[in-house]
């Protein structure tokens, strides 16, 4: 018996964008989408043992499929043709609910390209973990490595260093293995949240308290990560790209809502990009990262806060004494203030206004700088002498 296209149960999800890869065979650039790569699974192999039983182990798979699976010097690992390995849609929590489009994110695709080059150059790549289900090899850890190997072969290379080891975990064990699998591209906070959600609300049935105990974190941490799974894909991408921390993202969403947060971050990143496009030779470009100071009101200076508290102490007792006998239905109250209290209030008002004026000047100065950078870029594009984006490359943050 051989595997058929229905054996793997593979489904292909739409991807948001194709990525450009280079084919060394024809010297041309070819658009290859991850969705196309993962859908090409060769099913021409045996799924039964010699006695007619369904293959349930990698060792038995090798015995019946010598041409595509060979032993290696590494204990319990086998060399397998990557075209015969299946990726299950939606299994990998790293995808953050995005499906195959996750692997097209710039930082993820770059990671895959690096692994692909390692396969092409014959370098050692850590084995992936597979589960053998009814004779079919299903990836349980190593999705990027598998896609990289398939991508290399789609470009005409023969991959002979693709190693597989078998896992016997159940679904809960597979999810915990994902949480522990931080080699290579680290798990993003959103991916951790997706695993936590599955373990507490789906396949695991664990309480947040039990999961917190097993992961060595607090219950608050577990619930915080789970909240990330409720964000839009656009906001999840910002976290994954490292332009904002997951804690700051949740703070912003609580204050602004998801749509306003997405708009704010997009505009702020455009401002940072404009600043980097206008830098002079030798200057270091700013990191494209949103910090709390970008969206939170500036803190009150300690000296001003202290003066406000001390001033309140001066006249608060007198005010409270006058207000104790006021009926609840009375809407207007006349109170008496001595000269000391009046002068204190005037002083505090003046200092608060001075603080606000300084903040306005800072904002106006930043806006003027952005406007000048934009004008310089336009002038440079007219005469060819500007220091624009073509001369300076802005480095995005790696995944958090």
Coordinates of C-alpha atoms in Angstrom, one line a residue:
X1 CA 0.0 0.0 0.0
X2 CA 1.2 3.5 -0.8
X3 CA 0.2 6.9 0.6
X4 CA -2.4 8.9 -1.4
X5 CA -3.0 12.6 -1.4
X6 CA -5.8 12.1 1.1
X7 CA -3.5 10.3 3.6
X8 CA -1.9 13.4 4.8
X9 CA -5.0 15.5 5.0
X10 CA -3.0 18.5 3.9
X11 CA -4.9 21.7 3.2
X12 CA -3.5 24.8 1.7
X13 CA -4.4 28.2 3.1
X14 CA -4.2 31.4 1.1
X15 CA -1.1 33.4 1.8
X16 CA -0.9 37.2 1.8
X17 CA 2.1 37.6 -0.4
X18 CA 4.6 35.7 -2.5
X19 CA 8.3 36.0 -1.7
X20 CA 11.1 36.3 -4.2
X21 CA 13.7 33.6 -4.3
X22 CA 16.7 33.2 -6.7
X23 CA 17.2 30.1 -8.9
X24 CA 20.8 29.4 -9.6
X25 CA 19.9 27.1 -12.4
X26 CA 18.5 29.8 -14.8
X27 CA 19.8 32.9 -13.2
X28 CA 16.3 34.3 -12.9
X29 CA 14.2 35.4 -9.9
X30 CA 11.2 33.1 -9.3
X31 CA 8.3 33.9 -7.1
X32 CA 7.8 31.0 -4.7
X33 CA 5.1 31.2 -2.0
X34 CA 5.2 29.1 1.2
X35 CA 1.7 27.9 0.5
X36 CA 2.9 26.4 -2.8
X37 CA 5.9 24.8 -1.1
X38 CA 4.0 23.1 1.7
X39 CA 1.2 21.8 -0.6
X40 CA 3.8 19.8 -2.7
X41 CA 4.0 16.5 -0.7
X42 CA 5.1 13.4 -2.6
X43 CA 2.8 10.6 -1.5
X44 CA 4.4 7.8 -3.5
X45 CA 5.7 5.7 -0.6
X46 CA 4.7 2.7 1.5
X47 CA 2.5 3.1 4.6
X48 CA 2.2 -0.6 5.5
X49 CA 4.8 -3.0 7.0
X50 CA 5.7 -6.2 5.2
X51 CA 3.1 -8.1 7.2
X52 CA 0.4 -5.6 6.1
X53 CA 0.1 -3.5 9.3
X54 CA 0.0 0.3 9.2
X55 CA 3.4 1.8 9.8
X56 CA 3.4 3.6 13.2
X57 CA 7.1 4.3 13.7
X58 CA 10.0 6.0 11.9
X59 CA 12.1 2.9 12.1
X60 CA 9.4 0.8 10.3
X61 CA 9.0 3.6 7.8
X62 CA 12.7 3.3 6.9
X63 CA 12.5 -0.4 6.5
X64 CA 9.8 -0.1 3.9
X65 CA 11.1 3.1 2.2
X66 CA 14.8 2.7 1.8
X67 CA 14.9 5.1 -1.2
X68 CA 13.6 8.1 0.7
X69 CA 14.7 7.3 4.3
X70 CA 18.1 6.2 5.5
X71 CA 19.8 5.7 8.8
X72 CA 22.3 8.2 10.1
X73 CA 25.2 8.2 12.5
X74 CA 23.1 10.3 14.9
X75 CA 21.2 8.1 17.4
X76 CA 17.5 7.7 16.5
X77 CA 17.8 10.2 13.6
X78 CA 17.1 9.3 10.0
X79 CA 17.8 11.1 6.7
X80 CA 14.5 11.7 4.9
X81 CA 13.6 13.2 1.6
X82 CA 11.8 16.5 2.7
X83 CA 9.3 16.2 -0.1
X84 CA 7.7 13.2 1.7
X85 CA 7.2 15.1 5.0
X86 CA 3.8 16.8 5.7
X87 CA 3.1 20.1 7.5
X88 CA -0.3 20.2 9.2
X89 CA -2.1 23.5 8.7
X90 CA -2.7 25.5 12.0
X91 CA -0.7 23.1 14.2
X92 CA 2.3 25.4 14.8
X93 CA 1.5 28.0 17.5
X94 CA 4.2 30.2 16.1
X95 CA 1.9 31.0 13.2
X96 CA -0.2 33.2 15.6
X97 CA -3.4 32.2 13.7
X98 CA -2.0 33.6 10.4
X99 CA -1.6 30.2 8.7
X100 CA 1.0 30.0 5.9
X101 CA 1.1 33.8 5.7
X102 CA 3.2 33.8 8.9
X103 CA 6.1 32.3 7.0
X104 CA 6.0 35.2 4.6
X105 CA 6.7 37.8 7.3
X106 CA 10.1 39.4 6.4
X107 CA 12.0 38.3 9.6
X108 CA 10.6 34.7 9.3
X109 CA 11.3 34.4 5.6
X110 CA 14.8 35.7 6.1
X111 CA 15.3 33.0 8.8
X112 CA 14.0 30.3 6.4
X113 CA 16.4 31.6 3.7
X114 CA 19.3 31.2 6.0
X115 CA 18.4 27.6 6.8
X116 CA 17.8 26.9 3.1
X117 CA 21.4 28.0 2.3
X118 CA 22.7 25.7 5.1
X119 CA 20.9 22.8 3.5
X120 CA 22.3 23.7 0.1
X121 CA 25.8 24.0 1.4
X122 CA 25.5 20.6 3.1
X123 CA 25.9 22.1 6.6
X124 CA 24.5 20.4 9.7
X125 CA 21.0 21.4 10.6
X126 CA 19.3 20.2 13.8
X127 CA 16.8 17.3 13.2
X128 CA 13.1 18.1 13.0
X129 CA 10.7 16.1 15.1
X130 CA 8.0 14.1 13.3
X131 CA 5.0 12.0 14.4
X132 CA 4.2 8.9 12.3
X133 CA 0.4 8.8 11.9
X134 CA -0.9 5.9 9.7
X135 CA 2.4 5.8 7.8
X136 CA 2.5 9.5 7.2
X137 CA 5.4 11.7 8.6
X138 CA 3.8 14.8 10.2
X139 CA 6.0 17.6 11.4
X140 CA 5.7 18.4 15.1
X141 CA 8.7 20.6 15.5
X142 CA 10.9 22.3 12.9
X143 CA 8.4 23.9 10.5
X144 CA 10.8 26.5 9.3
X145 CA 13.5 23.9 8.7
X146 CA 11.1 21.7 6.7
X147 CA 10.0 24.6 4.6
X148 CA 13.6 25.6 4.0
X149 CA 14.5 22.1 2.8
X150 CA 11.4 21.9 0.5
X151 CA 12.3 25.4 -0.8
X152 CA 15.9 24.3 -1.6
X153 CA 14.6 21.2 -3.5
X154 CA 12.1 23.3 -5.4
X155 CA 15.0 25.4 -6.7
X156 CA 16.7 22.3 -8.1
X157 CA 19.0 21.4 -5.2
X158 CA 19.2 17.9 -3.7
X159 CA 18.9 18.0 0.1
X160 CA 20.7 15.0 1.6
X161 CA 21.2 16.5 5.2
X162 CA 17.5 16.7 6.3
X163 CA 17.3 14.8 9.6
X164 CA 14.2 13.5 11.3
X165 CA 13.7 12.1 14.8
X166 CA 10.4 10.6 16.0
X167 CA 8.2 12.0 18.8
X168 CA 5.6 9.9 20.6
X169 CA 4.0 12.8 22.4
X170 CA 0.2 13.3 22.6
X171 CA -1.4 16.6 21.7
X172 CA -0.6 18.2 25.1
X173 CA 3.0 17.0 24.9
X174 CA 3.3 18.4 21.4
X175 CA 2.2 21.8 22.6
X176 CA 4.6 21.8 25.5
X177 CA 7.3 20.8 23.1
X178 CA 6.5 23.9 21.0
X179 CA 6.9 26.1 24.1
X180 CA 10.3 24.5 24.9
X181 CA 11.4 24.7 21.3
X182 CA 13.2 28.1 21.2
X183 CA 16.2 27.1 19.1
X184 CA 16.7 29.2 16.1
X185 CA 13.8 31.7 15.7
X186 CA 12.6 32.4 19.2
X187 CA 9.0 32.1 20.1
X188 CA 7.2 35.4 20.0
X189 CA 5.0 36.4 22.9
X190 CA 2.0 35.9 20.7
X191 CA 3.0 32.4 19.9
X192 CA 3.5 31.7 23.6
X193 CA 0.0 33.1 24.2
X194 CA -1.4 30.8 21.5
X195 CA 0.1 27.7 23.2
X196 CA -1.2 28.9 26.6
X197 CA -4.7 29.4 25.1
X198 CA -4.7 25.9 23.6
X199 CA -3.5 24.3 26.8
X200 CA -6.1 26.1 29.0
X201 CA -9.1 26.5 26.6
X202 CA -8.7 23.6 24.3
X203 CA -6.8 20.3 24.1
X204 CA -5.2 20.5 27.6
X205 CA -8.1 21.6 29.7
X206 CA -5.6 22.9 32.3
X207 CA -6.4 25.7 34.6
X208 CA -4.3 28.9 34.4
X209 CA -3.0 28.1 37.8
X210 CA -1.8 24.6 36.8
X211 CA -0.2 25.9 33.6
X212 CA 1.5 28.7 35.6
X213 CA 2.9 26.1 38.0
X214 CA 4.3 23.9 35.2
X215 CA 5.8 26.8 33.3
X216 CA 7.3 28.5 36.3
X217 CA 5.4 31.8 35.8
X218 CA 2.6 33.6 37.5
X219 CA -1.1 33.3 36.7
X220 CA -1.1 37.0 35.7
X221 CA 1.7 36.2 33.1
X222 CA -0.3 33.3 31.7
X223 CA -3.5 35.4 31.3
X224 CA -1.5 38.3 29.9
X225 CA 0.0 36.1 27.1
X226 CA -3.4 34.6 26.3
X227 CA -4.8 38.2 25.9
X228 CA -2.4 38.6 23.0
X229 CA -4.2 36.0 20.9
X230 CA -7.2 38.4 20.8
X231 CA -5.3 41.1 18.9
X232 CA -5.7 41.7 15.2
X233 CA -3.1 40.2 12.8
X234 CA -1.7 43.7 12.1
X235 CA -1.0 44.2 15.8
X236 CA 0.5 40.7 16.2
X237 CA 2.9 41.5 13.3
X238 CA 4.1 44.6 15.2
X239 CA 4.9 42.5 18.3
X240 CA 6.5 39.7 16.2
X241 CA 8.7 42.2 14.4
X242 CA 9.9 43.6 17.7
X243 CA 8.8 47.2 17.1
X244 CA 6.8 47.2 20.4
X245 CA 6.8 45.0 23.4
X246 CA 3.7 42.9 24.1
X247 CA 3.1 44.7 27.4
X248 CA 3.2 48.1 25.8
X249 CA 0.9 46.8 23.1
X250 CA -1.7 45.7 25.6
X251 CA -1.4 49.0 27.5
X252 CA -2.1 50.9 24.2
X253 CA -5.0 48.8 23.2
X254 CA -6.6 49.3 26.7
X255 CA -6.3 53.1 26.3
X256 CA -7.0 53.5 22.5
X257 CA -8.6 50.3 21.2
X258 CA -7.1 48.1 18.5
X259 CA -7.9 50.3 15.4
X260 CA -6.5 53.5 16.9
X261 CA -3.5 51.6 18.2
X262 CA -2.7 50.3 14.7
X263 CA -3.1 53.7 13.2
X264 CA -0.8 55.3 15.9
X265 CA 1.9 52.7 15.5
X266 CA 1.9 53.0 11.7
X267 CA 2.2 56.8 11.8
X268 CA 4.9 56.7 14.5
X269 CA 6.9 54.2 12.5
X270 CA 6.6 56.4 9.4
X271 CA 8.0 59.3 11.5
X272 CA 11.0 57.2 12.6
X273 CA 11.6 56.1 9.1
X274 CA 11.5 59.7 7.9
X275 CA 14.1 60.6 10.5
X276 CA 16.4 57.7 9.4
X277 CA 16.0 58.7 5.7
X278 CA 17.3 62.1 6.5
X279 CA 20.3 61.2 8.6
X280 CA 23.8 62.4 7.6
X281 CA 26.8 60.3 6.9
X282 CA 28.3 58.8 10.0
X283 CA 25.1 59.1 12.1
X284 CA 23.5 56.0 13.5
X285 CA 19.9 55.3 12.4
X286 CA 17.3 55.1 15.1
X287 CA 15.7 51.7 15.8
X288 CA 12.2 51.3 14.5
X289 CA 10.7 50.7 17.9
X290 CA 7.8 52.2 19.8
X291 CA 8.5 53.0 23.4
X292 CA 6.1 54.1 26.2
X293 CA 7.2 57.7 25.8
X294 CA 5.7 57.8 22.3
X295 CA 2.1 57.3 23.5
X296 CA 2.0 58.0 27.2
X297 CA 1.6 61.4 28.7
X298 CA 5.0 62.7 30.1
X299 CA 5.3 62.0 33.8
X300 CA 5.0 65.0 36.2
X301 CA 8.4 66.1 37.3
X302 CA 9.2 64.9 40.9
X303 CA 9.8 68.5 42.1
X304 CA 6.4 69.7 40.8
X305 CA 4.6 66.7 42.2
X306 CA 6.2 67.3 45.6
X307 CA 5.2 71.0 45.6
X308 CA 1.6 70.1 44.6
X309 CA 1.3 67.6 47.5
X310 CA 2.9 70.0 50.0
X311 CA 0.6 72.9 48.8
X312 CA -2.5 70.7 49.1
X313 CA -1.5 69.9 52.7
X314 CA -1.4 73.6 53.5
X315 CA -5.1 74.4 52.7
X316 CA -6.8 71.0 52.6
X317 CA -7.7 70.9 56.3
X318 CA -9.3 74.3 56.2
X319 CA -11.3 73.4 53.0
X320 CA -12.5 70.0 54.4
X321 CA -13.6 71.7 57.6
X322 CA -15.8 74.1 55.6
X323 CA -17.3 71.3 53.5
X324 CA -18.3 68.8 56.3
X325 CA -21.8 70.3 56.9
X326 CA -22.7 70.8 53.2
X327 CA -25.9 68.9 52.2
X328 CA -25.6 66.3 49.4
X329 CA -28.2 68.1 47.3
X330 CA -26.4 71.5 47.4
X331 CA -24.6 72.0 44.0
X332 CA -22.6 75.2 44.7
X333 CA -20.4 76.0 47.7
X334 CA -18.7 79.2 48.8
X335 CA -15.4 78.7 50.7
X336 CA -12.9 81.0 52.2
X337 CA -9.2 80.8 51.4
X338 CA -6.5 82.7 53.3
X339 CA -3.7 84.7 51.4
X340 CA -1.2 81.8 51.9
X341 CA -3.5 79.3 50.2
X342 CA -4.2 81.7 47.3
X343 CA -0.5 82.3 46.7
X344 CA 0.2 78.6 46.8
X345 CA -2.5 77.9 44.1
X346 CA -1.1 80.7 41.9
X347 CA 2.4 79.3 42.2
X348 CA 1.3 75.7 41.3
X349 CA -0.7 77.0 38.4
X350 CA 2.3 78.9 37.0
X351 CA 4.6 75.8 37.4
X352 CA 2.1 73.5 35.7
X353 CA 1.7 75.9 32.8
X354 CA 5.5 76.2 32.5
X355 CA 5.7 72.3 32.3
X356 CA 3.0 72.2 29.7
X357 CA 4.6 74.9 27.6
X358 CA 7.9 73.0 27.6
X359 CA 6.2 69.9 26.4
X360 CA 4.5 71.8 23.6
X361 CA 7.9 73.3 22.5
X362 CA 9.4 69.8 22.4
X363 CA 6.6 68.6 20.2
X364 CA 6.9 71.6 17.9
X365 CA 10.6 71.1 17.6
X366 CA 10.2 67.4 16.7
X367 CA 7.5 68.2 14.1
X368 CA 9.8 70.9 12.6
X369 CA 12.6 68.4 12.4
X370 CA 10.4 65.9 10.6
X371 CA 9.3 68.6 8.2
X372 CA 12.9 69.6 7.4
X373 CA 13.9 66.0 6.8
X374 CA 11.0 65.6 4.4
X375 CA 12.0 68.8 2.6
X376 CA 15.6 67.7 2.3
X377 CA 14.5 64.3 0.9
X378 CA 12.4 66.0 -1.8
X379 CA 15.3 68.4 -2.7
X380 CA 17.7 65.4 -2.9
X381 CA 15.4 63.5 -5.2
X382 CA 15.4 66.5 -7.6
X383 CA 19.1 67.0 -7.9
X384 CA 20.4 63.5 -7.1
X385 CA 22.5 64.8 -4.2
X386 CA 20.2 64.0 -1.2
X387 CA 20.9 61.5 1.5
X388 CA 17.8 59.3 1.1
X389 CA 16.7 55.8 1.7
X390 CA 18.7 54.5 -1.2
X391 CA 21.9 55.5 0.5
X392 CA 21.1 54.4 4.1
X393 CA 19.5 51.1 5.1
X394 CA 17.3 51.0 8.2
X395 CA 17.6 47.9 10.2
X396 CA 14.3 46.5 11.6
X397 CA 14.3 44.8 15.0
X398 CA 14.5 41.1 15.2
X399 CA 11.6 39.1 16.7
X400 CA 11.0 39.6 20.4

